Amino acid sequence: LQLQASGGGLVQAGGSLRLSCAASGTTFSIKAIGWYRQAPGKQRELVATITSGGRTNYADSVKGRFTISRDNAKVTMYLQMNSLKPEDTAVYYCHADRYEVGPPPYDYWGQGTQVTVSS
């Protein structure tokens, strides 16, 4: 399973960005897919996830501002980020959990994409 993230950039506070994560390979095995982020000097944290059944989960800090969705036909997941704040500045990583059938690994990371929000 491979994950390709894109869509980061520089935006002013209050602006919007959309991140994309394209999955390839054994995509049928994905149980949940989502985004984590890591700001300088901080631990990586969950931003949002969506399960194969469509259930979503968001960090409290992004609820009401970010929306996670997926296009099953394109096997792509999106993160629409609105009302961005400087504290959203981080490297955003796409992550996927797969069903634990067969040998590990059971989780995968894409490369990070930088999101910078200027005040």
PDB file of N, CA and C in Angstrom, residues 34-117:
ATOM      1  N   GLY A  34      -6.487   8.637   7.079  1.00  0.00           N
ATOM      2  CA  GLY A  34      -6.649   9.966   7.641  1.00  0.00           C
ATOM      3  C   GLY A  34      -5.382  10.779   7.612  1.00  0.00           C
ATOM      4  N   TRP A  35      -5.388  11.858   8.388  1.00  0.00           N
ATOM      5  CA  TRP A  35      -4.286  12.797   8.439  1.00  0.00           C
ATOM      6  C   TRP A  35      -3.801  12.989   9.867  1.00  0.00           C
ATOM      7  N   TYR A  36      -2.516  13.065   9.994  1.00  0.00           N
ATOM      8  CA  TYR A  36      -1.857  13.481  11.211  1.00  0.00           C
ATOM      9  C   TYR A  36      -1.015  14.705  10.869  1.00  0.00           C
ATOM     10  N   ARG A  37      -0.624  15.446  11.875  1.00  0.00           N
ATOM     11  CA  ARG A  37       0.253  16.582  11.639  1.00  0.00           C
ATOM     12  C   ARG A  37       1.283  16.696  12.747  1.00  0.00           C
ATOM     13  N   GLN A  38       2.383  17.314  12.379  1.00  0.00           N
ATOM     14  CA  GLN A  38       3.454  17.516  13.345  1.00  0.00           C
ATOM     15  C   GLN A  38       4.030  18.903  13.169  1.00  0.00           C
ATOM     16  N   ALA A  39       3.886  19.704  14.194  1.00  0.00           N
ATOM     17  CA  ALA A  39       4.453  21.044  14.206  1.00  0.00           C
ATOM     18  C   ALA A  39       5.859  20.977  14.795  1.00  0.00           C
ATOM     19  N   PRO A  40       6.703  21.958  14.485  1.00  0.00           N
ATOM     20  CA  PRO A  40       8.073  21.957  15.018  1.00  0.00           C
ATOM     21  C   PRO A  40       8.090  21.866  16.538  1.00  0.00           C
ATOM     22  N   GLY A  41       8.851  20.940  17.057  1.00  0.00           N
ATOM     23  CA  GLY A  41       8.987  20.785  18.492  1.00  0.00           C
ATOM     24  C   GLY A  41       7.828  20.106  19.175  1.00  0.00           C
ATOM     25  N   LYS A  42       6.863  19.624  18.396  1.00  0.00           N
ATOM     26  CA  LYS A  42       5.696  18.979  18.991  1.00  0.00           C
ATOM     27  C   LYS A  42       5.571  17.545  18.482  1.00  0.00           C
ATOM     28  N   GLN A  43       4.780  16.773  19.212  1.00  0.00           N
ATOM     29  CA  GLN A  43       4.535  15.399  18.792  1.00  0.00           C
ATOM     30  C   GLN A  43       3.527  15.360  17.646  1.00  0.00           C
ATOM     31  N   ARG A  44       3.597  14.291  16.885  1.00  0.00           N
ATOM     32  CA  ARG A  44       2.635  14.102  15.809  1.00  0.00           C
ATOM     33  C   ARG A  44       1.265  13.865  16.435  1.00  0.00           C
ATOM     34  N   GLU A  45       0.246  14.495  15.862  1.00  0.00           N
ATOM     35  CA  GLU A  45      -1.092  14.377  16.421  1.00  0.00           C
ATOM     36  C   GLU A  45      -2.102  14.062  15.337  1.00  0.00           C
ATOM     37  N   LEU A  46      -3.174  13.396  15.767  1.00  0.00           N
ATOM     38  CA  LEU A  46      -4.267  13.081  14.866  1.00  0.00           C
ATOM     39  C   LEU A  46      -4.997  14.357  14.463  1.00  0.00           C
ATOM     40  N   VAL A  47      -5.334  14.450  13.182  1.00  0.00           N
ATOM     41  CA  VAL A  47      -6.163  15.558  12.698  1.00  0.00           C
ATOM     42  C   VAL A  47      -7.563  15.041  12.397  1.00  0.00           C
ATOM     43  N   ALA A  48      -7.659  14.058  11.533  1.00  0.00           N
ATOM     44  CA  ALA A  48      -8.961  13.516  11.150  1.00  0.00           C
ATOM     45  C   ALA A  48      -8.768  12.157  10.502  1.00  0.00           C
ATOM     46  N   THR A  49      -9.771  11.309  10.666  1.00  0.00           N
ATOM     47  CA  THR A  49      -9.748  10.002  10.013  1.00  0.00           C
ATOM     48  C   THR A  49     -11.133   9.678   9.470  1.00  0.00           C
ATOM     49  N   ILE A  50     -11.158   8.779   8.507  1.00  0.00           N
ATOM     50  CA  ILE A  50     -12.413   8.276   7.963  1.00  0.00           C
ATOM     51  C   ILE A  50     -12.250   6.780   7.757  1.00  0.00           C
ATOM     52  N   THR A  51     -13.252   6.010   8.212  1.00  0.00           N
ATOM     53  CA  THR A  51     -13.158   4.565   8.103  1.00  0.00           C
ATOM     54  C   THR A  51     -13.711   4.081   6.768  1.00  0.00           C
ATOM     55  N   SER A  52     -13.526   2.801   6.518  1.00  0.00           N
ATOM     56  CA  SER A  52     -14.063   2.224   5.293  1.00  0.00           C
ATOM     57  C   SER A  52     -15.587   2.301   5.278  1.00  0.00           C
ATOM     58  N   GLY A  53     -16.184   2.408   6.454  1.00  0.00           N
ATOM     59  CA  GLY A  53     -17.635   2.546   6.551  1.00  0.00           C
ATOM     60  C   GLY A  53     -18.114   3.986   6.496  1.00  0.00           C
ATOM     61  N   GLY A  54     -17.167   4.909   6.390  1.00  0.00           N
ATOM     62  CA  GLY A  54     -17.522   6.315   6.263  1.00  0.00           C
ATOM     63  C   GLY A  54     -17.591   7.086   7.569  1.00  0.00           C
ATOM     64  N   ARG A  55     -17.261   6.430   8.684  1.00  0.00           N
ATOM     65  CA  ARG A  55     -17.293   7.120   9.967  1.00  0.00           C
ATOM     66  C   ARG A  55     -16.092   8.051  10.071  1.00  0.00           C
ATOM     67  N   THR A  56     -16.344   9.276  10.511  1.00  0.00           N
ATOM     68  CA  THR A  56     -15.274  10.266  10.622  1.00  0.00           C
ATOM     69  C   THR A  56     -14.959  10.578  12.075  1.00  0.00           C
ATOM     70  N   ASN A  57     -13.743  11.032  12.278  1.00  0.00           N
ATOM     71  CA  ASN A  57     -13.297  11.421  13.611  1.00  0.00           C
ATOM     72  C   ASN A  57     -12.374  12.616  13.432  1.00  0.00           C
ATOM     73  N   TYR A  58     -12.551  13.620  14.280  1.00  0.00           N
ATOM     74  CA  TYR A  58     -11.755  14.837  14.170  1.00  0.00           C
ATOM     75  C   TYR A  58     -11.133  15.203  15.517  1.00  0.00           C
ATOM     76  N   ALA A  59      -9.971  15.804  15.459  1.00  0.00           N
ATOM     77  CA  ALA A  59      -9.398  16.418  16.645  1.00  0.00           C
ATOM     78  C   ALA A  59     -10.282  17.597  17.034  1.00  0.00           C
ATOM     79  N   ASP A  60     -10.412  17.832  18.321  1.00  0.00           N
ATOM     80  CA  ASP A  60     -11.253  18.944  18.788  1.00  0.00           C
ATOM     81  C   ASP A  60     -10.815  20.268  18.181  1.00  0.00           C
ATOM     82  N   SER A  61      -9.518  20.418  17.966  1.00  0.00           N
ATOM     83  CA  SER A  61      -8.981  21.693  17.488  1.00  0.00           C
ATOM     84  C   SER A  61      -9.386  22.009  16.052  1.00  0.00           C
ATOM     85  N   VAL A  62      -9.862  21.026  15.307  1.00  0.00           N
ATOM     86  CA  VAL A  62     -10.206  21.273  13.902  1.00  0.00           C
ATOM     87  C   VAL A  62     -11.690  21.071  13.612  1.00  0.00           C
ATOM     88  N   LYS A  63     -12.434  20.611  14.596  1.00  0.00           N
ATOM     89  CA  LYS A  63     -13.868  20.377  14.379  1.00  0.00           C
ATOM     90  C   LYS A  63     -14.556  21.660  13.935  1.00  0.00           C
ATOM     91  N   GLY A  64     -15.380  21.537  12.915  1.00  0.00           N
ATOM     92  CA  GLY A  64     -16.106  22.678  12.389  1.00  0.00           C
ATOM     93  C   GLY A  64     -15.336  23.462  11.358  1.00  0.00           C
ATOM     94  N   ARG A  65     -14.048  23.181  11.224  1.00  0.00           N
ATOM     95  CA  ARG A  65     -13.229  23.902  10.245  1.00  0.00           C
ATOM     96  C   ARG A  65     -12.691  22.966   9.159  1.00  0.00           C
ATOM     97  N   PHE A  66     -12.379  21.738   9.524  1.00  0.00           N
ATOM     98  CA  PHE A  66     -11.824  20.778   8.575  1.00  0.00           C
ATOM     99  C   PHE A  66     -12.866  19.717   8.261  1.00  0.00           C
ATOM    100  N   THR A  67     -12.838  19.238   7.031  1.00  0.00           N
ATOM    101  CA  THR A  67     -13.729  18.165   6.614  1.00  0.00           C
ATOM    102  C   THR A  67     -12.936  17.105   5.864  1.00  0.00           C
ATOM    103  N   ILE A  68     -13.049  15.881   6.315  1.00  0.00           N
ATOM    104  CA  ILE A  68     -12.386  14.765   5.639  1.00  0.00           C
ATOM    105  C   ILE A  68     -13.405  14.034   4.781  1.00  0.00           C
ATOM    106  N   SER A  69     -12.977  13.639   3.601  1.00  0.00           N
ATOM    107  CA  SER A  69     -13.865  12.910   2.695  1.00  0.00           C
ATOM    108  C   SER A  69     -13.032  11.988   1.835  1.00  0.00           C
ATOM    109  N   ARG A  70     -13.710  11.161   1.079  1.00  0.00           N
ATOM    110  CA  ARG A  70     -12.958  10.256   0.221  1.00  0.00           C
ATOM    111  C   ARG A  70     -13.740  10.001  -1.061  1.00  0.00           C
ATOM    112  N   ASP A  71     -13.010   9.676  -2.099  1.00  0.00           N
ATOM    113  CA  ASP A  71     -13.575   9.316  -3.388  1.00  0.00           C
ATOM    114  C   ASP A  71     -13.157   7.867  -3.630  1.00  0.00           C
ATOM    115  N   ASN A  72     -14.082   6.961  -3.400  1.00  0.00           N
ATOM    116  CA  ASN A  72     -13.723   5.543  -3.509  1.00  0.00           C
ATOM    117  C   ASN A  72     -13.306   5.166  -4.922  1.00  0.00           C
ATOM    118  N   ALA A  73     -13.931   5.800  -5.916  1.00  0.00           N
ATOM    119  CA  ALA A  73     -13.604   5.459  -7.302  1.00  0.00           C
ATOM    120  C   ALA A  73     -12.149   5.815  -7.618  1.00  0.00           C
ATOM    121  N   LYS A  74     -11.699   6.945  -7.077  1.00  0.00           N
ATOM    122  CA  LYS A  74     -10.327   7.391  -7.330  1.00  0.00           C
ATOM    123  C   LYS A  74      -9.369   6.926  -6.237  1.00  0.00           C
ATOM    124  N   VAL A  75      -9.930   6.270  -5.211  1.00  0.00           N
ATOM    125  CA  VAL A  75      -9.135   5.822  -4.074  1.00  0.00           C
ATOM    126  C   VAL A  75      -8.301   6.976  -3.541  1.00  0.00           C
ATOM    127  N   THR A  76      -8.969   8.078  -3.366  1.00  0.00           N
ATOM    128  CA  THR A  76      -8.322   9.302  -2.892  1.00  0.00           C
ATOM    129  C   THR A  76      -9.087   9.847  -1.701  1.00  0.00           C
ATOM    130  N   MET A  77      -8.345  10.370  -0.758  1.00  0.00           N
ATOM    131  CA  MET A  77      -8.940  10.966   0.428  1.00  0.00           C
ATOM    132  C   MET A  77      -8.554  12.435   0.459  1.00  0.00           C
ATOM    133  N   TYR A  78      -9.465  13.267   0.925  1.00  0.00           N
ATOM    134  CA  TYR A  78      -9.260  14.703   0.932  1.00  0.00           C
ATOM    135  C   TYR A  78      -9.438  15.270   2.339  1.00  0.00           C
ATOM    136  N   LEU A  79      -8.743  16.354   2.581  1.00  0.00           N
ATOM    137  CA  LEU A  79      -8.946  17.123   3.806  1.00  0.00           C
ATOM    138  C   LEU A  79      -9.152  18.573   3.399  1.00  0.00           C
ATOM    139  N   GLN A  80     -10.388  19.027   3.502  1.00  0.00           N
ATOM    140  CA  GLN A  80     -10.691  20.429   3.229  1.00  0.00           C
ATOM    141  C   GLN A  80     -10.479  21.203   4.519  1.00  0.00           C
ATOM    142  N   MET A  81      -9.590  22.170   4.468  1.00  0.00           N
ATOM    143  CA  MET A  81      -9.241  22.947   5.649  1.00  0.00           C
ATOM    144  C   MET A  81      -9.681  24.391   5.436  1.00  0.00           C
ATOM    145  N   ASN A  82     -10.629  24.829   6.216  1.00  0.00           N
ATOM    146  CA  ASN A  82     -11.138  26.198   6.142  1.00  0.00           C
ATOM    147  C   ASN A  82     -10.804  26.950   7.425  1.00  0.00           C
ATOM    148  N   SER A  83     -10.925  28.248   7.358  1.00  0.00           N
ATOM    149  CA  SER A  83     -10.671  29.103   8.527  1.00  0.00           C
ATOM    150  C   SER A  83      -9.342  28.736   9.189  1.00  0.00           C
ATOM    151  N   LEU A  84      -8.331  28.632   8.376  1.00  0.00           N
ATOM    152  CA  LEU A  84      -7.038  28.201   8.892  1.00  0.00           C
ATOM    153  C   LEU A  84      -6.454  29.219   9.861  1.00  0.00           C
ATOM    154  N   LYS A  85      -5.756  28.685  10.847  1.00  0.00           N
ATOM    155  CA  LYS A  85      -5.131  29.493  11.885  1.00  0.00           C
ATOM    156  C   LYS A  85      -3.619  29.253  11.866  1.00  0.00           C
ATOM    157  N   PRO A  86      -2.853  30.202  12.354  1.00  0.00           N
ATOM    158  CA  PRO A  86      -1.396  29.993  12.410  1.00  0.00           C
ATOM    159  C   PRO A  86      -1.025  28.698  13.153  1.00  0.00           C
ATOM    160  N   GLU A  87      -1.801  28.332  14.147  1.00  0.00           N
ATOM    161  CA  GLU A  87      -1.499  27.104  14.902  1.00  0.00           C
ATOM    162  C   GLU A  87      -1.771  25.831  14.111  1.00  0.00           C
ATOM    163  N   ASP A  88      -2.341  25.954  12.926  1.00  0.00           N
ATOM    164  CA  ASP A  88      -2.502  24.798  12.036  1.00  0.00           C
ATOM    165  C   ASP A  88      -1.223  24.519  11.249  1.00  0.00           C
ATOM    166  N   THR A  89      -0.261  25.407  11.350  1.00  0.00           N
ATOM    167  CA  THR A  89       1.005  25.230  10.645  1.00  0.00           C
ATOM    168  C   THR A  89       1.691  23.957  11.117  1.00  0.00           C
ATOM    169  N   ALA A  90       2.000  23.092  10.180  1.00  0.00           N
ATOM    170  CA  ALA A  90       2.618  21.806  10.502  1.00  0.00           C
ATOM    171  C   ALA A  90       2.905  21.058   9.211  1.00  0.00           C
ATOM    172  N   VAL A  91       3.620  19.971   9.347  1.00  0.00           N
ATOM    173  CA  VAL A  91       3.734  19.014   8.256  1.00  0.00           C
ATOM    174  C   VAL A  91       2.581  18.017   8.434  1.00  0.00           C
ATOM    175  N   TYR A  92       1.807  17.851   7.404  1.00  0.00           N
ATOM    176  CA  TYR A  92       0.643  16.966   7.442  1.00  0.00           C
ATOM    177  C   TYR A  92       0.999  15.642   6.757  1.00  0.00           C
ATOM    178  N   TYR A  93       0.670  14.553   7.440  1.00  0.00           N
ATOM    179  CA  TYR A  93       0.990  13.214   6.946  1.00  0.00           C
ATOM    180  C   TYR A  93      -0.287  12.411   6.719  1.00  0.00           C
ATOM    181  N   CYS A  94      -0.345  11.770   5.589  1.00  0.00           N
ATOM    182  CA  CYS A  94      -1.424  10.840   5.300  1.00  0.00           C
ATOM    183  C   CYS A  94      -1.090   9.503   5.965  1.00  0.00           C
ATOM    184  N   HIS A  95      -2.095   8.876   6.531  1.00  0.00           N
ATOM    185  CA  HIS A  95      -1.875   7.608   7.241  1.00  0.00           C
ATOM    186  C   HIS A  95      -3.018   6.655   6.937  1.00  0.00           C
ATOM    187  N   ALA A  96      -2.711   5.380   6.850  1.00  0.00           N
ATOM    188  CA  ALA A  96      -3.739   4.370   6.620  1.00  0.00           C
ATOM    189  C   ALA A  96      -3.514   3.163   7.522  1.00  0.00           C
ATOM    190  N   ASP A  97      -4.614   2.657   8.068  1.00  0.00           N
ATOM    191  CA  ASP A  97      -4.616   1.378   8.784  1.00  0.00           C
ATOM    192  C   ASP A  97      -5.255   0.355   7.870  1.00  0.00           C
ATOM    193  N   ARG A  98      -4.688  -0.820   7.809  1.00  0.00           N
ATOM    194  CA  ARG A  98      -5.336  -1.856   7.019  1.00  0.00           C
ATOM    195  C   ARG A  98      -5.794  -2.982   7.935  1.00  0.00           C
ATOM    196  N   TYR A  99      -6.732  -3.750   7.445  1.00  0.00           N
ATOM    197  CA  TYR A  99      -7.219  -4.887   8.214  1.00  0.00           C
ATOM    198  C   TYR A  99      -6.063  -5.849   8.461  1.00  0.00           C
ATOM    199  N   GLU A 100      -6.038  -6.393   9.664  1.00  0.00           N
ATOM    200  CA  GLU A 100      -4.926  -7.241  10.063  1.00  0.00           C
ATOM    201  C   GLU A 100      -5.132  -8.660   9.536  1.00  0.00           C
ATOM    202  N   VAL A 101      -5.049  -8.768   8.230  1.00  0.00           N
ATOM    203  CA  VAL A 101      -5.124 -10.057   7.553  1.00  0.00           C
ATOM    204  C   VAL A 101      -3.814 -10.241   6.810  1.00  0.00           C
ATOM    205  N   GLY A 102      -3.149 -11.329   7.071  1.00  0.00           N
ATOM    206  CA  GLY A 102      -1.852 -11.513   6.454  1.00  0.00           C
ATOM    207  C   GLY A 102      -0.756 -10.890   7.296  1.00  0.00           C
ATOM    208  N   PRO A 103       0.454 -10.898   6.778  1.00  0.00           N
ATOM    209  CA  PRO A 103       1.598 -10.390   7.561  1.00  0.00           C
ATOM    210  C   PRO A 103       1.596  -8.877   7.669  1.00  0.00           C
ATOM    211  N   PRO A 104       2.235  -8.324   8.708  1.00  0.00           N
ATOM    212  CA  PRO A 104       2.371  -6.873   8.845  1.00  0.00           C
ATOM    213  C   PRO A 104       3.291  -6.340   7.742  1.00  0.00           C
ATOM    214  N   PRO A 105       3.309  -5.033   7.536  1.00  0.00           N
ATOM    215  CA  PRO A 105       2.778  -3.990   8.414  1.00  0.00           C
ATOM    216  C   PRO A 105       1.279  -3.790   8.252  1.00  0.00           C
ATOM    217  N   TYR A 106       0.674  -3.190   9.260  1.00  0.00           N
ATOM    218  CA  TYR A 106      -0.750  -2.921   9.244  1.00  0.00           C
ATOM    219  C   TYR A 106      -1.057  -1.432   9.235  1.00  0.00           C
ATOM    220  N   ASP A 107      -0.030  -0.602   9.244  1.00  0.00           N
ATOM    221  CA  ASP A 107      -0.264   0.828   9.080  1.00  0.00           C
ATOM    222  C   ASP A 107       0.815   1.410   8.195  1.00  0.00           C
ATOM    223  N   TYR A 108       0.442   2.452   7.484  1.00  0.00           N
ATOM    224  CA  TYR A 108       1.286   3.043   6.459  1.00  0.00           C
ATOM    225  C   TYR A 108       1.257   4.558   6.550  1.00  0.00           C
ATOM    226  N   TRP A 109       2.370   5.163   6.198  1.00  0.00           N
ATOM    227  CA  TRP A 109       2.490   6.621   6.178  1.00  0.00           C
ATOM    228  C   TRP A 109       2.878   7.084   4.791  1.00  0.00           C
ATOM    229  N   GLY A 110       2.259   8.193   4.390  1.00  0.00           N
ATOM    230  CA  GLY A 110       2.711   8.866   3.192  1.00  0.00           C
ATOM    231  C   GLY A 110       3.768   9.888   3.543  1.00  0.00           C
ATOM    232  N   GLN A 111       4.331  10.518   2.528  1.00  0.00           N
ATOM    233  CA  GLN A 111       5.292  11.584   2.805  1.00  0.00           C
ATOM    234  C   GLN A 111       4.531  12.795   3.311  1.00  0.00           C
ATOM    235  N   GLY A 112       5.166  13.650   4.038  1.00  0.00           N
ATOM    236  CA  GLY A 112       4.497  14.811   4.576  1.00  0.00           C
ATOM    237  C   GLY A 112       4.327  15.913   3.544  1.00  0.00           C
ATOM    238  N   THR A 113       3.359  16.757   3.800  1.00  0.00           N
ATOM    239  CA  THR A 113       3.167  17.952   2.990  1.00  0.00           C
ATOM    240  C   THR A 113       3.057  19.143   3.938  1.00  0.00           C
ATOM    241  N   GLN A 114       3.811  20.189   3.650  1.00  0.00           N
ATOM    242  CA  GLN A 114       3.894  21.338   4.554  1.00  0.00           C
ATOM    243  C   GLN A 114       2.696  22.257   4.376  1.00  0.00           C
ATOM    244  N   VAL A 115       2.093  22.610   5.489  1.00  0.00           N
ATOM    245  CA  VAL A 115       1.039  23.630   5.518  1.00  0.00           C
ATOM    246  C   VAL A 115       1.534  24.753   6.413  1.00  0.00           C
ATOM    247  N   THR A 116       1.584  25.951   5.864  1.00  0.00           N
ATOM    248  CA  THR A 116       2.026  27.116   6.615  1.00  0.00           C
ATOM    249  C   THR A 116       0.936  28.169   6.560  1.00  0.00           C
ATOM    250  N   VAL A 117       0.507  28.606   7.726  1.00  0.00           N
ATOM    251  CA  VAL A 117      -0.542  29.622   7.821  1.00  0.00           C
ATOM    252  C   VAL A 117       0.078  30.867   8.431  1.00  0.00           C
TER     253      VAL A 117
END
